[in-house]
Amino acid sequence: MSLKEKLIKDKLPNHVAIIMDGNGRWAIRKGAARIFGHQNGVTPVDDVVKASAELGIKFVTLYAFSTENWGRPLEEIDALMGLLVSTIKKETKKLLENNIRLLTIGDLTKLPENTRRELNQLVQATSANTGLTVILALSYSSRHEIILAARKIIQDAIAGKLLPEEMNPELFESYLQTAGIPDPELLIRTSGEYRISNFLLYQSAYTELYFTSKLWPDFRAEDYYEALLDYQNRERRFGKTSEQL
Ligand code: IPE
Ligand code: IPE
Ligand code: MG
């Protein structure tokens, strides 16, 4: 029985979030420049998107570039932005054919003009699609997202649109960039690092975490199935006892 066949269809997560890490190390180990790792990080994205669509998973959030990543050498940033544009152009047809919707979270105003334009065009072009939603986290920082939400909440309160006692988790979530998107049930991080690196801090309060030592360019559909199988064997208690479930 293949790993895919072992998956229980009605126990799949609705939303999987992925910290795609390890591109640089993958390239260095091959004696190449870091950007070579980023270039080879596109195939695993294809694999995960295709597998998710086939399995009927509704949301996949991919951490592609953090706010902190702006601190990297300019050369690497430029190459990454260029890669983003060429990948968007290459993937457009596939997204449209497969009824996939693209969304973004993060501060897109920081991106180069042409990257932002290409991205927005693809978001527009896929906005009516009803299959899998792929959310690209770009120039994203969870703390920044939470601070922006806090600012908006204060503004609404000052404008008299909101009373302090009205605030609750549902209303708070509606101020986040992920408004309307369910919390991820599973978060995968590749490359053997055991940290969240400013990703979906609020949304992952009860998310199952899965870490693998595989570097992102080596991650394939089979590795994804393995993570999903692992998830299916977890007991999600949400603070209760096993007996209560
Ligand atoms: C993840 O791979 C991709 C981005 C952060 C853009 P890295 O570039 O962080 O690769 P490592 O962690 O240095 O190996
Ligand atoms: C997290 O990876 C961000 C992305 C995968 C886009 P980093 O490589 O930037 O994270 P740290 O620096 O190891 O925490
Ligand atoms: Mg890294």
mmCIF file of C-alpha atoms and ligand atoms in Angstrom:
data_model
loop_
_atom_site.group_PDB
_atom_site.id
_atom_site.type_symbol
_atom_site.label_atom_id
_atom_site.label_comp_id
_atom_site.label_asym_id
_atom_site.label_seq_id
_atom_site.Cartn_x
_atom_site.Cartn_y
_atom_site.Cartn_z
ATOM 1 C CA MET A 1 0.000 0.000 0.000
ATOM 2 C CA SER A 2 1.433 3.370 -0.961
ATOM 3 C CA LEU A 3 1.623 6.215 1.536
ATOM 4 C CA LYS A 4 -1.059 8.037 -0.430
ATOM 5 C CA GLU A 5 -3.408 5.064 -0.225
ATOM 6 C CA LYS A 6 -2.876 4.865 3.519
ATOM 7 C CA LEU A 7 -4.309 8.354 4.041
ATOM 8 C CA ILE A 8 -7.793 8.455 5.520
ATOM 9 C CA LYS A 9 -9.781 10.816 3.312
ATOM 10 C CA ASP A 10 -12.071 12.265 5.975
ATOM 11 C CA LYS A 11 -9.219 12.852 8.432
ATOM 12 C CA LEU A 12 -7.226 15.172 6.195
ATOM 13 C CA PRO A 13 -6.478 18.710 7.361
ATOM 14 C CA ASN A 14 -8.375 21.561 5.717
ATOM 15 C CA HIS A 15 -5.368 23.810 5.875
ATOM 16 C CA VAL A 16 -1.665 22.962 5.780
ATOM 17 C CA ALA A 17 0.970 25.640 6.381
ATOM 18 C CA ILE A 18 4.571 25.081 5.307
ATOM 19 C CA ILE A 19 7.833 26.788 6.248
ATOM 20 C CA MET A 20 9.866 25.943 3.155
ATOM 21 C CA ASP A 21 13.357 26.046 4.627
ATOM 22 C CA GLY A 22 16.796 24.781 3.654
ATOM 23 C CA ASN A 23 17.264 26.033 0.093
ATOM 24 C CA GLY A 24 20.552 27.764 0.846
ATOM 25 C CA ARG A 25 22.120 24.790 2.630
ATOM 26 C CA TRP A 26 20.976 22.452 -0.137
ATOM 27 C CA ALA A 27 22.831 24.557 -2.709
ATOM 28 C CA ILE A 28 25.959 25.016 -0.583
ATOM 29 C CA ARG A 29 26.191 21.232 -0.109
ATOM 30 C CA LYS A 30 26.220 20.919 -3.869
ATOM 31 C CA GLY A 31 28.936 23.549 -4.136
ATOM 32 C CA ALA A 32 26.535 25.994 -5.790
ATOM 33 C CA ALA A 33 25.300 29.509 -4.969
ATOM 34 C CA ARG A 34 22.321 29.842 -2.611
ATOM 35 C CA ILE A 35 20.021 30.947 -5.427
ATOM 36 C CA PHE A 36 20.442 27.525 -7.041
ATOM 37 C CA GLY A 37 18.652 26.157 -3.971
ATOM 38 C CA HIS A 38 15.797 28.625 -4.389
ATOM 39 C CA GLN A 39 15.499 27.664 -8.056
ATOM 40 C CA ASN A 40 15.203 24.045 -7.002
ATOM 41 C CA GLY A 41 12.575 24.954 -4.451
ATOM 42 C CA VAL A 42 9.947 25.352 -7.159
ATOM 43 C CA THR A 43 9.503 21.623 -7.911
ATOM 44 C CA PRO A 44 8.505 20.803 -4.312
ATOM 45 C CA VAL A 45 5.963 23.661 -4.427
ATOM 46 C CA ASP A 46 4.484 22.070 -7.560
ATOM 47 C CA ASP A 47 4.405 18.688 -5.842
ATOM 48 C CA VAL A 48 2.684 19.963 -2.704
ATOM 49 C CA VAL A 49 0.145 22.029 -4.638
ATOM 50 C CA LYS A 50 -0.686 19.130 -6.957
ATOM 51 C CA ALA A 51 -0.956 16.621 -4.094
ATOM 52 C CA SER A 52 -3.125 18.985 -2.047
ATOM 53 C CA ALA A 53 -5.501 19.581 -4.946
ATOM 54 C CA GLU A 54 -5.773 15.842 -5.615
ATOM 55 C CA LEU A 55 -6.478 15.078 -1.964
ATOM 56 C CA GLY A 56 -9.095 17.814 -1.702
ATOM 57 C CA ILE A 57 -7.210 19.869 0.903
ATOM 58 C CA LYS A 58 -8.756 23.342 0.793
ATOM 59 C CA PHE A 59 -5.909 25.677 1.878
ATOM 60 C CA VAL A 60 -2.113 25.570 1.672
ATOM 61 C CA THR A 61 -0.082 28.476 3.038
ATOM 62 C CA LEU A 62 3.521 28.668 1.865
ATOM 63 C CA TYR A 63 6.040 30.812 3.738
ATOM 64 C CA ALA A 64 8.127 32.093 0.834
ATOM 65 C CA PHE A 65 9.753 35.244 2.212
ATOM 66 C CA SER A 66 9.710 36.739 5.693
ATOM 67 C CA THR A 67 10.003 40.377 6.724
ATOM 68 C CA GLU A 68 13.339 39.417 8.276
ATOM 69 C CA ASN A 69 14.532 37.979 4.951
ATOM 70 C CA TRP A 70 14.854 41.581 3.677
ATOM 71 C CA GLY A 71 18.060 41.620 5.731
ATOM 72 C CA ARG A 72 19.736 39.102 3.375
ATOM 73 C CA PRO A 73 22.374 40.110 0.795
ATOM 74 C CA LEU A 74 20.804 42.255 -1.941
ATOM 75 C CA GLU A 75 21.983 39.844 -4.590
ATOM 76 C CA GLU A 76 20.005 36.986 -3.046
ATOM 77 C CA ILE A 77 16.895 39.158 -2.610
ATOM 78 C CA ASP A 78 17.021 40.306 -6.246
ATOM 79 C CA ALA A 79 17.431 36.752 -7.468
ATOM 80 C CA LEU A 80 14.523 35.598 -5.288
ATOM 81 C CA MET A 81 12.225 38.339 -6.574
ATOM 82 C CA GLY A 82 13.194 37.518 -10.156
ATOM 83 C CA LEU A 83 12.500 33.852 -9.509
ATOM 84 C CA LEU A 84 9.102 34.750 -8.098
ATOM 85 C CA VAL A 85 8.113 36.607 -11.265
ATOM 86 C CA SER A 86 9.329 33.880 -13.621
ATOM 87 C CA THR A 87 7.590 31.210 -11.523
ATOM 88 C CA ILE A 88 4.313 33.138 -11.515
ATOM 89 C CA LYS A 89 4.456 33.423 -15.286
ATOM 90 C CA LYS A 90 5.182 29.734 -15.622
ATOM 91 C CA GLU A 91 2.512 28.599 -13.165
ATOM 92 C CA THR A 92 -0.387 30.807 -14.285
ATOM 93 C CA LYS A 93 -1.773 28.300 -16.777
ATOM 94 C CA LYS A 94 -1.554 25.430 -14.296
ATOM 95 C CA LEU A 95 -3.397 27.364 -11.585
ATOM 96 C CA LEU A 96 -6.185 28.334 -13.971
ATOM 97 C CA GLU A 97 -6.544 24.830 -15.409
ATOM 98 C CA ASN A 98 -6.728 23.280 -11.967
ATOM 99 C CA ASN A 99 -9.275 25.700 -10.465
ATOM 100 C CA ILE A 100 -6.669 26.936 -7.933
ATOM 101 C CA ARG A 101 -7.073 30.310 -6.266
ATOM 102 C CA LEU A 102 -4.015 32.322 -5.259
ATOM 103 C CA LEU A 103 -3.983 34.676 -2.268
ATOM 104 C CA THR A 104 -1.146 36.510 -0.562
ATOM 105 C CA ILE A 105 -0.462 37.618 2.991
ATOM 106 C CA GLY A 106 2.322 39.976 4.012
ATOM 107 C CA ASP A 107 3.386 43.482 3.111
ATOM 108 C CA LEU A 108 3.401 43.409 -0.684
ATOM 109 C CA THR A 109 4.148 47.142 -0.851
ATOM 110 C CA LYS A 110 7.765 46.229 -0.018
ATOM 111 C CA LEU A 111 8.096 44.073 -3.158
ATOM 112 C CA PRO A 112 9.542 45.454 -6.406
ATOM 113 C CA GLU A 113 6.867 47.022 -8.604
ATOM 114 C CA ASN A 114 6.908 44.331 -11.335
ATOM 115 C CA THR A 115 6.793 41.472 -8.816
ATOM 116 C CA ARG A 116 3.812 43.053 -7.098
ATOM 117 C CA ARG A 117 2.054 43.662 -10.416
ATOM 118 C CA GLU A 118 2.518 40.075 -11.626
ATOM 119 C CA LEU A 119 1.326 38.735 -8.294
ATOM 120 C CA ASN A 120 -1.752 40.944 -8.163
ATOM 121 C CA GLN A 121 -2.638 39.978 -11.728
ATOM 122 C CA LEU A 122 -2.509 36.301 -10.864
ATOM 123 C CA VAL A 123 -4.533 36.834 -7.675
ATOM 124 C CA GLN A 124 -7.154 38.641 -9.765
ATOM 125 C CA ALA A 125 -7.141 36.037 -12.532
ATOM 126 C CA THR A 126 -7.717 33.171 -10.089
ATOM 127 C CA SER A 127 -10.106 34.948 -7.718
ATOM 128 C CA ALA A 128 -13.208 33.068 -8.890
ATOM 129 C CA ASN A 129 -11.576 29.629 -8.640
ATOM 130 C CA THR A 130 -13.231 27.303 -6.150
ATOM 131 C CA GLY A 131 -10.715 24.462 -5.705
ATOM 132 C CA LEU A 132 -7.570 24.633 -3.606
ATOM 133 C CA THR A 133 -6.544 28.044 -2.240
ATOM 134 C CA VAL A 134 -2.782 28.623 -2.193
ATOM 135 C CA ILE A 135 -1.746 31.439 0.127
ATOM 136 C CA LEU A 136 1.720 32.845 -0.459
ATOM 137 C CA ALA A 137 3.240 34.495 2.610
ATOM 138 C CA LEU A 138 5.534 37.139 1.162
ATOM 139 C CA SER A 139 7.297 39.822 3.113
ATOM 140 C CA TYR A 140 5.287 38.344 5.958
ATOM 141 C CA SER A 141 5.780 38.648 9.699
ATOM 142 C CA SER A 142 3.187 37.421 12.141
ATOM 143 C CA ARG A 143 4.015 40.048 14.754
ATOM 144 C CA HIS A 144 3.646 42.770 12.153
ATOM 145 C CA GLU A 145 0.299 41.303 11.102
ATOM 146 C CA ILE A 146 -0.877 41.334 14.725
ATOM 147 C CA ILE A 147 0.329 44.912 15.241
ATOM 148 C CA LEU A 148 -1.504 46.064 12.093
ATOM 149 C CA ALA A 149 -4.640 44.388 13.448
ATOM 150 C CA ALA A 150 -4.186 46.159 16.790
ATOM 151 C CA ARG A 151 -3.855 49.526 15.043
ATOM 152 C CA LYS A 152 -7.033 48.960 13.031
ATOM 153 C CA ILE A 153 -8.904 47.836 16.139
ATOM 154 C CA ILE A 154 -7.850 50.982 18.003
ATOM 155 C CA GLN A 155 -8.915 53.142 15.039
ATOM 156 C CA ASP A 156 -12.320 51.447 14.900
ATOM 157 C CA ALA A 157 -12.750 51.838 18.640
ATOM 158 C CA ILE A 158 -11.868 55.538 18.500
ATOM 159 C CA ALA A 159 -14.305 55.966 15.592
ATOM 160 C CA GLY A 160 -16.994 54.436 17.787
ATOM 161 C CA LYS A 161 -17.422 51.349 15.553
ATOM 162 C CA LEU A 162 -16.285 48.947 18.246
ATOM 163 C CA LEU A 163 -16.726 48.582 22.012
ATOM 164 C CA PRO A 164 -13.943 46.946 24.078
ATOM 165 C CA GLU A 165 -16.310 44.253 25.363
ATOM 166 C CA GLU A 166 -17.235 43.288 21.789
ATOM 167 C CA MET A 167 -13.727 42.004 21.110
ATOM 168 C CA ASN A 168 -13.502 38.197 20.995
ATOM 169 C CA PRO A 169 -11.360 35.664 19.081
ATOM 170 C CA GLU A 170 -13.664 35.629 16.032
ATOM 171 C CA LEU A 171 -13.720 39.400 15.745
ATOM 172 C CA PHE A 172 -9.955 39.626 16.333
ATOM 173 C CA GLU A 173 -9.333 37.105 13.549
ATOM 174 C CA SER A 174 -11.348 39.222 11.148
ATOM 175 C CA TYR A 175 -8.676 41.936 11.547
ATOM 176 C CA LEU A 176 -5.821 39.606 10.566
ATOM 177 C CA GLN A 177 -4.619 39.176 6.971
ATOM 178 C CA THR A 178 -5.854 35.587 7.174
ATOM 179 C CA ALA A 179 -9.449 36.725 7.801
ATOM 180 C CA GLY A 180 -11.847 34.104 6.468
ATOM 181 C CA ILE A 181 -9.164 31.411 6.256
ATOM 182 C CA PRO A 182 -9.465 28.591 8.816
ATOM 183 C CA ASP A 183 -6.503 28.028 11.166
ATOM 184 C CA PRO A 184 -3.991 25.478 9.853
ATOM 185 C CA GLU A 185 -4.400 22.043 11.423
ATOM 186 C CA LEU A 186 -0.877 21.086 10.351
ATOM 187 C CA LEU A 187 2.344 23.089 10.073
ATOM 188 C CA ILE A 188 5.323 21.509 8.329
ATOM 189 C CA ARG A 189 8.863 22.870 8.571
ATOM 190 C CA THR A 190 11.675 21.384 6.541
ATOM 191 C CA SER A 191 15.457 21.568 7.085
ATOM 192 C CA GLY A 192 15.637 20.316 10.668
ATOM 193 C CA GLU A 193 15.060 23.677 12.346
ATOM 194 C CA TYR A 194 12.651 23.581 15.266
ATOM 195 C CA ARG A 195 11.209 27.078 15.252
ATOM 196 C CA ILE A 196 8.301 29.078 13.907
ATOM 197 C CA SER A 197 10.295 32.104 12.638
ATOM 198 C CA ASN A 198 7.460 34.635 12.971
ATOM 199 C CA PHE A 199 4.913 32.606 11.000
ATOM 200 C CA LEU A 200 1.183 32.471 11.813
ATOM 201 C CA LEU A 201 1.719 32.890 15.569
ATOM 202 C CA TYR A 202 -1.916 33.637 16.383
ATOM 203 C CA GLN A 203 -3.362 31.162 13.892
ATOM 204 C CA SER A 204 -1.257 28.204 14.978
ATOM 205 C CA ALA A 205 -2.362 28.185 18.632
ATOM 206 C CA TYR A 206 -3.562 24.564 18.278
ATOM 207 C CA THR A 207 -1.798 23.536 15.086
ATOM 208 C CA GLU A 208 0.007 20.187 14.959
ATOM 209 C CA LEU A 209 3.698 20.774 14.240
ATOM 210 C CA TYR A 210 5.705 18.485 11.983
ATOM 211 C CA PHE A 211 9.443 18.863 11.528
ATOM 212 C CA THR A 212 11.547 17.017 8.986
ATOM 213 C CA SER A 213 15.278 17.149 8.375
ATOM 214 C CA LYS A 214 14.712 17.057 4.598
ATOM 215 C CA LEU A 215 15.843 20.279 2.946
ATOM 216 C CA TRP A 216 13.067 21.976 0.982
ATOM 217 C CA PRO A 217 14.453 21.295 -2.541
ATOM 218 C CA ASP A 218 14.400 17.549 -1.690
ATOM 219 C CA PHE A 219 10.814 17.571 -0.376
ATOM 220 C CA ARG A 220 8.421 15.622 -2.634
ATOM 221 C CA ALA A 221 4.815 14.405 -2.640
ATOM 222 C CA GLU A 222 5.859 11.249 -0.749
ATOM 223 C CA ASP A 223 7.317 13.385 2.063
ATOM 224 C CA TYR A 224 4.093 15.362 2.128
ATOM 225 C CA TYR A 225 2.026 12.167 2.431
ATOM 226 C CA GLU A 226 4.294 11.081 5.268
ATOM 227 C CA ALA A 227 3.622 14.337 7.124
ATOM 228 C CA LEU A 228 -0.121 13.961 6.546
ATOM 229 C CA LEU A 229 -0.038 10.367 7.814
ATOM 230 C CA ASP A 230 1.822 11.484 10.909
ATOM 231 C CA TYR A 231 -0.835 14.141 11.454
ATOM 232 C CA GLN A 232 -3.589 11.551 11.143
ATOM 233 C CA ASN A 233 -2.051 9.545 13.968
ATOM 234 C CA ARG A 234 -2.070 12.466 16.398
ATOM 235 C CA GLU A 235 -4.673 12.903 19.086
ATOM 236 C CA ARG A 236 -5.859 16.509 19.056
ATOM 237 C CA ARG A 237 -7.174 17.125 22.541
ATOM 238 C CA PHE A 238 -7.597 20.914 22.636
ATOM 239 C CA GLY A 239 -7.038 20.910 26.379
ATOM 240 C CA LYS A 240 -9.412 18.035 27.117
ATOM 241 C CA THR A 241 -8.548 14.514 28.277
ATOM 242 C CA SER A 242 -8.367 11.526 25.923
ATOM 243 C CA GLU A 243 -11.433 10.065 27.598
ATOM 244 C CA GLN A 244 -13.514 13.105 26.761
ATOM 245 C CA LEU A 245 -12.869 12.902 23.032
HETATM 246 C C1 IPE B 1 14.225 29.071 2.667
HETATM 247 O O1 IPE B 1 15.524 28.613 2.493
HETATM 248 C C2 IPE B 1 13.819 30.093 1.644
HETATM 249 C C3 IPE B 1 13.778 31.477 2.143
HETATM 250 C C4 IPE B 1 13.918 31.834 3.388
HETATM 251 C C5 IPE B 1 13.558 32.521 1.169
HETATM 252 P P1 IPE B 1 16.763 29.406 3.077
HETATM 253 O O2 IPE B 1 17.220 30.377 2.070
HETATM 254 O O3 IPE B 1 16.428 29.980 4.408
HETATM 255 O O4 IPE B 1 17.821 28.237 3.228
HETATM 256 P P2 IPE B 1 18.775 27.972 4.471
HETATM 257 O O5 IPE B 1 17.911 27.870 5.678
HETATM 258 O O6 IPE B 1 19.733 29.112 4.535
HETATM 259 O O7 IPE B 1 19.435 26.675 4.141
HETATM 260 C C1 IPE B 2 11.804 31.204 7.485
HETATM 261 O O1 IPE B 2 13.058 30.740 7.115
HETATM 262 C C2 IPE B 2 11.211 32.011 6.380
HETATM 263 C C3 IPE B 2 10.910 31.281 5.161
HETATM 264 C C4 IPE B 2 10.992 29.997 4.977
HETATM 265 C C5 IPE B 2 10.436 32.087 4.085
HETATM 266 P P1 IPE B 2 14.397 31.479 7.570
HETATM 267 O O2 IPE B 2 15.504 30.686 7.036
HETATM 268 O O3 IPE B 2 14.325 32.896 7.202
HETATM 269 O O4 IPE B 2 14.283 31.360 9.155
HETATM 270 P P2 IPE B 2 15.402 31.388 10.275
HETATM 271 O O5 IPE B 2 16.217 32.612 10.041
HETATM 272 O O6 IPE B 2 16.201 30.141 10.116
HETATM 273 O O7 IPE B 2 14.644 31.407 11.561
HETATM 274 MG MG MG B 3 16.507 29.200 6.273
#
